[in-house]
Amino acid sequence: MANVAKKVSWSGRDPRDDEDERAGETTPLLNGTGPGAAGGARQFTPSFLRPGQLSNVDLNEDIRELLPRPYPNEIPHNEKLLSLKYESLDYDNSENQLFLEEERRINHAAFRTVEIKRWVICAMIGILTGLVACFIDIVVENLAGLKYRVVKDNIDKFTEKGGLSFSLLLWATLNASVVMVGSVIVAFIEPVAAGSGIPQIKCYLNGVKIPHVVRLKTLVIKVCGVILSVVGGLAVGKEGPMIHSGAVIAAGISQGRSTSLKRDFKIFEYFRRDTEKRDFVSAGAAAGVSAAFGAPVGGVLFSLEEGASFWNQFLTWRIFFASMISTFTLNSVLSVYHGNAWDLSSPGLINFGRFDSEKMGYTIQEIPIFIFMGVVGGILGALFNALNYWLTMFRIRYIHRPCLQVIEAMLVAAVTAAVGFVMIYCSRDCQPIQGSSVAYPLQLFCADGEYNSMATAFFNTPEKSVVNLFHDPPGSYNPMTLGMFTLMYFFLACWTYGLTVSAGVFIPSLLIGAAWGRLFGISLSYLTKGSIWADPGKYALMGAAAQLGGIVRMTLSLTVIMMEATGNVTYGFPIMLVLMTAKIVGDYFVEGLYDMHIQLQSVPFLHWEAPVTSHSLTAREVMSTPVTCLRRIERVGTVVDILSDTSSNHNGFPVVESNPNTTQVAGLRGLILRSQLIVLLKHKVFVERANLSLVQRRLKLKDFRDAYPRFPPIQSIHVSQDERECMIDLSEFMNPSPYTVPQEASLPRVFKLFRALGLRHLVVVNNHNEVVGMVTRKDLARYRLGKEGLEELSLAQT
């Protein structure tokens, strides 16, 4: 993160201090009346002043001299900041003359063709997401298998000879080396590929433009990174990153071209706008969940509950189709790979195995026990999130250099191996090897024909460890083994989440919960003198649900995912109770993990509703002013100057009807975006000043779609001195019906309009329809309900 440029004392708010959503990454903090105001553009400022103006406190000279360093020792970061570097996506279509003309030209058959293309794209998303999941699974299985065989042979060899310290060194070195490669490619090539990617996709679907989040390079780094993270033995899973991978695949396919590879296939051009892309990204996220857990319905519900901020009924069926195709593709390919082509026995990357209702049924007396487990899961989840919060704050402040991030990842990998080795070495929990499903049984100091049961948890990929805890018969684990494993793995997983590696938190959460859930079941068995209903596998499942629900706070989608992954509807009700309880208890203490990380990154994320105590605030108090407006027929030089002005790097400009010969302000006529103005300048759509009736070159929507999504910067467009004197008519290209609100509208009303319609700019007008301000995402996201009531976040270029 970059440095905080200003500190702001919150005694009120000055209209000049809020650079709105239109700020780019290089925009300074303050929105002044810079050169963009000159040359014919009008800066309209309301004639009123509010009490309690914001005072700007500049950092002292010594600190200001230190701030420009690229990597200071400490980045001053406060969780009560809102970053100015994030822009919004244009989810609201611009209904200008070009758009309306194209819509009128399209007949019914053409609309049917567009609808068929949507289904084709969804099928392609499902197929490619399934294939990517297969690739990850097969590579991880082979590389991890090779590593565990090498280490196992080494441990077996040195158990007899002595000198097990070399085995420990080998295991730690292998882990650290593999993780180093995975961390280097993330830290130095594409940092946005770090983590699971779920918070970033949530932000994207909410309308926030996260740089590079759906690029091809991000997908490649994500896939390679997650393979190396899992093979490197970190406490991570490969399921979470599948959601990000599916979203990137969807964003790429739906555009019919790759801007990274500079290849345009001349297909799907109709979908080259943010609104359409958003819907396909929702489908990609659902397909990723579906491939990860073999849960197509769970994937749709995940996208609905956790991901998408905008939804419609038609979208549900298409997303379900993409999810089903994804699961079927994965199932088919993995079944062929495992040699049972007609069996279709691999529906997801993790398969919990079938839970037999007869052996593992539950009775009505167990319902209170399940609810109690939900309470435990909520408390442990809140503890996990709180620890991870402080750790993430420490990382943001001190571990911001890429080289330090790589070193930390290597350290965690080595420590994970060392902890696992010491736990296995110290454990005397030996179990008979006959009939066990352990992939790499370590004998160590156990008798012949026995294996160390601690190794089943540590010396394996997390997915296989979860399945073992679910299905191993009673008596397979000593209570001390499970207790120590839960304690150590809890802290390892907490330390690991947030590293600069591609990794998910789903499987580690399930593994922690399965371990303490099985321990809980064993304890019940002791208390009830071995009663048949205290089956440890059943309680391992409930513990896994409780722990994951306590950390990520998902309810509906997670219930369905767990039901689909276990293949048993019988457990639907207890899983639902456990997850609801875990969420209620966890929310009492701290936010869910994904929401917490979104907040820590200072992203202007808009929730479903405005803060409940905000009715006293009006649009006049939250809007940004002054607003840079353009006349309907404007001088080219003026437009160039406004777009080139870095002190007011706006992305939306109200268009007003103003007589060039007077300074009198007229009413609002429309709204035009920076991207549209750049395309107009690039194609030189202007006329000579002397003759405004000349026929201009006709632009089509295709010209704007061809430039989407990476519109050229204004610096790359050359405008000669003669061309600067020409005029440009914005009537045909502006949106003639932008959404507006009166300045007396309350904040909840403004919020509801902005959030429900997916707006980027909301113009505030007075009684004469004159522009007095502009509401953007950051103006609304600044207000949050805190512990002491409504609080206003600081704005900074973080």
mmCIF file of N, CA, C and O in Angstrom, residues 710-761:
data_model
loop_
_atom_site.group_PDB
_atom_site.id
_atom_site.type_symbol
_atom_site.label_atom_id
_atom_site.label_comp_id
_atom_site.label_asym_id
_atom_site.label_seq_id
_atom_site.Cartn_x
_atom_site.Cartn_y
_atom_site.Cartn_z
ATOM 1 N N ARG A 710 -9.868 -1.333 -21.207
ATOM 2 C CA ARG A 710 -8.685 -0.519 -20.908
ATOM 3 C C ARG A 710 -8.665 0.689 -21.840
ATOM 4 O O ARG A 710 -8.043 0.665 -22.899
ATOM 5 N N PHE A 711 -9.398 1.711 -21.468
ATOM 6 C CA PHE A 711 -9.444 2.925 -22.274
ATOM 7 C C PHE A 711 -8.084 3.611 -22.215
ATOM 8 O O PHE A 711 -7.441 3.632 -21.165
ATOM 9 N N PRO A 712 -7.621 4.169 -23.341
ATOM 10 C CA PRO A 712 -6.287 4.789 -23.339
ATOM 11 C C PRO A 712 -6.247 6.008 -22.434
ATOM 12 O O PRO A 712 -7.258 6.694 -22.268
ATOM 13 N N PRO A 713 -5.114 6.310 -21.836
ATOM 14 C CA PRO A 713 -5.009 7.522 -21.018
ATOM 15 C C PRO A 713 -5.040 8.757 -21.899
ATOM 16 O O PRO A 713 -4.695 8.713 -23.088
ATOM 17 N N ILE A 714 -5.438 9.856 -21.315
ATOM 18 C CA ILE A 714 -5.543 11.103 -22.084
ATOM 19 C C ILE A 714 -4.175 11.539 -22.613
ATOM 20 O O ILE A 714 -4.065 12.166 -23.666
ATOM 21 N N GLN A 715 -3.103 11.174 -21.898
ATOM 22 C CA GLN A 715 -1.758 11.571 -22.335
ATOM 23 C C GLN A 715 -1.360 10.935 -23.666
ATOM 24 O O GLN A 715 -0.477 11.434 -24.366
ATOM 25 N N SER A 716 -2.006 9.829 -24.028
ATOM 26 C CA SER A 716 -1.645 9.146 -25.276
ATOM 27 C C SER A 716 -2.371 9.723 -26.489
ATOM 28 O O SER A 716 -2.131 9.293 -27.620
ATOM 29 N N ILE A 717 -3.257 10.668 -26.274
ATOM 30 C CA ILE A 717 -4.048 11.233 -27.380
ATOM 31 C C ILE A 717 -3.491 12.600 -27.741
ATOM 32 O O ILE A 717 -3.400 13.502 -26.903
ATOM 33 N N HIS A 718 -3.119 12.739 -28.999
ATOM 34 C CA HIS A 718 -2.536 14.006 -29.462
ATOM 35 C C HIS A 718 -3.621 14.886 -30.066
ATOM 36 O O HIS A 718 -4.376 14.463 -30.949
ATOM 37 N N VAL A 719 -3.695 16.110 -29.567
ATOM 38 C CA VAL A 719 -4.634 17.100 -30.108
ATOM 39 C C VAL A 719 -3.824 18.340 -30.480
ATOM 40 O O VAL A 719 -3.145 18.923 -29.634
ATOM 41 N N SER A 720 -3.889 18.722 -31.758
ATOM 42 C CA SER A 720 -3.110 19.875 -32.222
ATOM 43 C C SER A 720 -3.725 21.178 -31.721
ATOM 44 O O SER A 720 -4.863 21.200 -31.235
ATOM 45 N N GLN A 721 -2.972 22.258 -31.875
ATOM 46 C CA GLN A 721 -3.443 23.560 -31.417
ATOM 47 C C GLN A 721 -4.690 23.995 -32.180
ATOM 48 O O GLN A 721 -5.615 24.578 -31.605
ATOM 49 N N ASP A 722 -4.730 23.705 -33.493
ATOM 50 C CA ASP A 722 -5.913 24.050 -34.286
ATOM 51 C C ASP A 722 -7.128 23.254 -33.819
ATOM 52 O O ASP A 722 -8.245 23.779 -33.748
ATOM 53 N N GLU A 723 -6.893 21.967 -33.528
ATOM 54 C CA GLU A 723 -8.009 21.115 -33.089
ATOM 55 C C GLU A 723 -8.538 21.562 -31.729
ATOM 56 O O GLU A 723 -9.727 21.390 -31.439
ATOM 57 N N ARG A 724 -7.685 22.133 -30.911
ATOM 58 C CA ARG A 724 -8.134 22.617 -29.601
ATOM 59 C C ARG A 724 -9.199 23.700 -29.723
ATOM 60 O O ARG A 724 -10.029 23.882 -28.840
ATOM 61 N N GLU A 725 -9.172 24.440 -30.851
ATOM 62 C CA GLU A 725 -10.141 25.518 -31.048
ATOM 63 C C GLU A 725 -11.463 25.013 -31.620
ATOM 64 O O GLU A 725 -12.418 25.772 -31.741
ATOM 65 N N CYS A 726 -11.501 23.733 -32.018
ATOM 66 C CA CYS A 726 -12.755 23.177 -32.539
ATOM 67 C C CYS A 726 -13.742 22.961 -31.392
ATOM 68 O O CYS A 726 -13.394 23.036 -30.221
ATOM 69 N N MET A 727 -14.986 22.665 -31.777
ATOM 70 C CA MET A 727 -16.031 22.402 -30.787
ATOM 71 C C MET A 727 -16.408 20.922 -30.845
ATOM 72 O O MET A 727 -16.213 20.253 -31.862
ATOM 73 N N ILE A 728 -16.930 20.433 -29.753
ATOM 74 C CA ILE A 728 -17.363 19.029 -29.696
ATOM 75 C C ILE A 728 -18.793 19.011 -29.165
ATOM 76 O O ILE A 728 -19.100 19.651 -28.159
ATOM 77 N N ASP A 729 -19.664 18.330 -29.893
ATOM 78 C CA ASP A 729 -21.075 18.249 -29.515
ATOM 79 C C ASP A 729 -21.297 16.949 -28.743
ATOM 80 O O ASP A 729 -21.115 15.853 -29.286
ATOM 81 N N LEU A 730 -21.677 17.070 -27.478
ATOM 82 C CA LEU A 730 -21.817 15.899 -26.610
ATOM 83 C C LEU A 730 -23.229 15.322 -26.607
ATOM 84 O O LEU A 730 -23.469 14.307 -25.953
ATOM 85 N N SER A 731 -24.151 15.954 -27.319
ATOM 86 C CA SER A 731 -25.571 15.574 -27.235
ATOM 87 C C SER A 731 -25.805 14.107 -27.551
ATOM 88 O O SER A 731 -26.601 13.429 -26.888
ATOM 89 N N GLU A 732 -25.130 13.611 -28.577
ATOM 90 C CA GLU A 732 -25.388 12.246 -29.054
ATOM 91 C C GLU A 732 -24.784 11.188 -28.137
ATOM 92 O O GLU A 732 -25.244 10.049 -28.118
ATOM 93 N N PHE A 733 -23.778 11.557 -27.370
ATOM 94 C CA PHE A 733 -23.005 10.566 -26.619
ATOM 95 C C PHE A 733 -23.296 10.579 -25.121
ATOM 96 O O PHE A 733 -23.045 9.596 -24.434
ATOM 97 N N MET A 734 -23.818 11.684 -24.615
ATOM 98 C CA MET A 734 -24.100 11.758 -23.179
ATOM 99 C C MET A 734 -25.353 10.948 -22.853
ATOM 100 O O MET A 734 -26.180 10.666 -23.723
ATOM 101 N N ASN A 735 -25.462 10.558 -21.595
ATOM 102 C CA ASN A 735 -26.693 9.912 -21.126
ATOM 103 C C ASN A 735 -27.688 11.023 -20.797
ATOM 104 O O ASN A 735 -27.482 11.779 -19.846
ATOM 105 N N PRO A 736 -28.772 11.161 -21.591
ATOM 106 C CA PRO A 736 -29.664 12.325 -21.406
ATOM 107 C C PRO A 736 -30.566 12.199 -20.181
ATOM 108 O O PRO A 736 -31.246 13.148 -19.826
ATOM 109 N N SER A 737 -30.570 11.032 -19.539
ATOM 110 C CA SER A 737 -31.471 10.853 -18.391
ATOM 111 C C SER A 737 -30.727 10.263 -17.198
ATOM 112 O O SER A 737 -31.030 9.155 -16.756
ATOM 113 N N PRO A 738 -29.715 10.975 -16.689
ATOM 114 C CA PRO A 738 -29.001 10.453 -15.523
ATOM 115 C C PRO A 738 -29.892 10.509 -14.280
ATOM 116 O O PRO A 738 -30.808 11.332 -14.205
ATOM 117 N N TYR A 739 -29.624 9.638 -13.336
ATOM 118 C CA TYR A 739 -30.396 9.657 -12.093
ATOM 119 C C TYR A 739 -29.982 10.872 -11.259
ATOM 120 O O TYR A 739 -28.796 11.169 -11.127
ATOM 121 N N THR A 740 -30.966 11.551 -10.715
ATOM 122 C CA THR A 740 -30.693 12.732 -9.883
ATOM 123 C C THR A 740 -31.500 12.635 -8.593
ATOM 124 O O THR A 740 -32.518 11.926 -8.534
ATOM 125 N N VAL A 741 -31.030 13.356 -7.582
ATOM 126 C CA VAL A 741 -31.796 13.474 -6.333
ATOM 127 C C VAL A 741 -31.781 14.931 -5.899
ATOM 128 O O VAL A 741 -30.819 15.662 -6.175
ATOM 129 N N PRO A 742 -32.827 15.380 -5.229
ATOM 130 C CA PRO A 742 -32.797 16.740 -4.664
ATOM 131 C C PRO A 742 -31.849 16.776 -3.473
ATOM 132 O O PRO A 742 -31.602 15.752 -2.829
ATOM 133 N N GLN A 743 -31.336 17.937 -3.164
ATOM 134 C CA GLN A 743 -30.332 18.035 -2.113
ATOM 135 C C GLN A 743 -30.910 17.788 -0.718
ATOM 136 O O GLN A 743 -30.173 17.595 0.246
ATOM 137 N N GLU A 744 -32.228 17.746 -0.582
ATOM 138 C CA GLU A 744 -32.842 17.472 0.720
ATOM 139 C C GLU A 744 -33.086 15.985 0.949
ATOM 140 O O GLU A 744 -33.551 15.586 2.014
ATOM 141 N N ALA A 745 -32.782 15.112 -0.041
ATOM 142 C CA ALA A 745 -33.035 13.679 0.109
ATOM 143 C C ALA A 745 -32.183 13.110 1.250
ATOM 144 O O ALA A 745 -31.030 13.479 1.426
ATOM 145 N N SER A 746 -32.757 12.194 2.028
ATOM 146 C CA SER A 746 -32.033 11.615 3.165
ATOM 147 C C SER A 746 -30.993 10.606 2.680
ATOM 148 O O SER A 746 -31.108 10.054 1.585
ATOM 149 N N LEU A 747 -29.994 10.362 3.527
ATOM 150 C CA LEU A 747 -28.930 9.425 3.160
ATOM 151 C C LEU A 747 -29.457 8.019 2.857
ATOM 152 O O LEU A 747 -29.061 7.429 1.850
ATOM 153 N N PRO A 748 -30.363 7.435 3.671
ATOM 154 C CA PRO A 748 -30.875 6.101 3.322
ATOM 155 C C PRO A 748 -31.562 6.055 1.959
ATOM 156 O O PRO A 748 -31.426 5.080 1.223
ATOM 157 N N ARG A 749 -32.285 7.133 1.612
ATOM 158 C CA ARG A 749 -32.956 7.160 0.307
ATOM 159 C C ARG A 749 -31.928 7.235 -0.827
ATOM 160 O O ARG A 749 -32.041 6.541 -1.838
ATOM 161 N N VAL A 750 -30.922 8.078 -0.648
ATOM 162 C CA VAL A 750 -29.850 8.179 -1.643
ATOM 163 C C VAL A 750 -29.117 6.842 -1.756
ATOM 164 O O VAL A 750 -28.827 6.356 -2.853
ATOM 165 N N PHE A 751 -28.842 6.240 -0.611
ATOM 166 C CA PHE A 751 -28.111 4.964 -0.574
ATOM 167 C C PHE A 751 -28.890 3.876 -1.307
ATOM 168 O O PHE A 751 -28.331 3.124 -2.112
ATOM 169 N N LYS A 752 -30.183 3.793 -1.020
ATOM 170 C CA LYS A 752 -31.012 2.752 -1.636
ATOM 171 C C LYS A 752 -31.037 2.895 -3.154
ATOM 172 O O LYS A 752 -30.927 1.917 -3.894
ATOM 173 N N LEU A 753 -31.182 4.127 -3.624
ATOM 174 C CA LEU A 753 -31.202 4.386 -5.068
ATOM 175 C C LEU A 753 -29.856 4.027 -5.696
ATOM 176 O O LEU A 753 -29.797 3.333 -6.719
ATOM 177 N N PHE A 754 -28.789 4.455 -5.070
ATOM 178 C CA PHE A 754 -27.434 4.229 -5.585
ATOM 179 C C PHE A 754 -27.093 2.739 -5.607
ATOM 180 O O PHE A 754 -26.600 2.196 -6.591
ATOM 181 N N ARG A 755 -27.412 2.067 -4.496
ATOM 182 C CA ARG A 755 -27.018 0.659 -4.326
ATOM 183 C C ARG A 755 -27.864 -0.279 -5.182
ATOM 184 O O ARG A 755 -27.352 -1.185 -5.842
ATOM 185 N N ALA A 756 -29.160 -0.052 -5.214
ATOM 186 C CA ALA A 756 -30.058 -0.959 -5.944
ATOM 187 C C ALA A 756 -29.857 -0.868 -7.450
ATOM 188 O O ALA A 756 -29.978 -1.870 -8.157
ATOM 189 N N LEU A 757 -29.517 0.317 -7.944
ATOM 190 C CA LEU A 757 -29.368 0.502 -9.392
ATOM 191 C C LEU A 757 -27.928 0.307 -9.857
ATOM 192 O O LEU A 757 -27.658 0.381 -11.056
ATOM 193 N N GLY A 758 -27.013 0.095 -8.926
ATOM 194 C CA GLY A 758 -25.611 -0.108 -9.307
ATOM 195 C C GLY A 758 -25.002 1.124 -9.945
ATOM 196 O O GLY A 758 -24.294 1.034 -10.945
ATOM 197 N N LEU A 759 -25.271 2.280 -9.363
ATOM 198 C CA LEU A 759 -24.813 3.536 -9.970
ATOM 199 C C LEU A 759 -23.339 3.795 -9.670
ATOM 200 O O LEU A 759 -22.762 3.242 -8.743
ATOM 201 N N ARG A 760 -22.777 4.663 -10.488
ATOM 202 C CA ARG A 760 -21.424 5.149 -10.251
ATOM 203 C C ARG A 760 -21.444 6.634 -9.890
ATOM 204 O O ARG A 760 -20.631 7.097 -9.110
ATOM 205 N N HIS A 761 -22.376 7.357 -10.493
ATOM 206 C CA HIS A 761 -22.527 8.790 -10.213
ATOM 207 C C HIS A 761 -24.010 9.086 -9.994
ATOM 208 O O HIS A 761 -24.854 8.600 -10.742
#
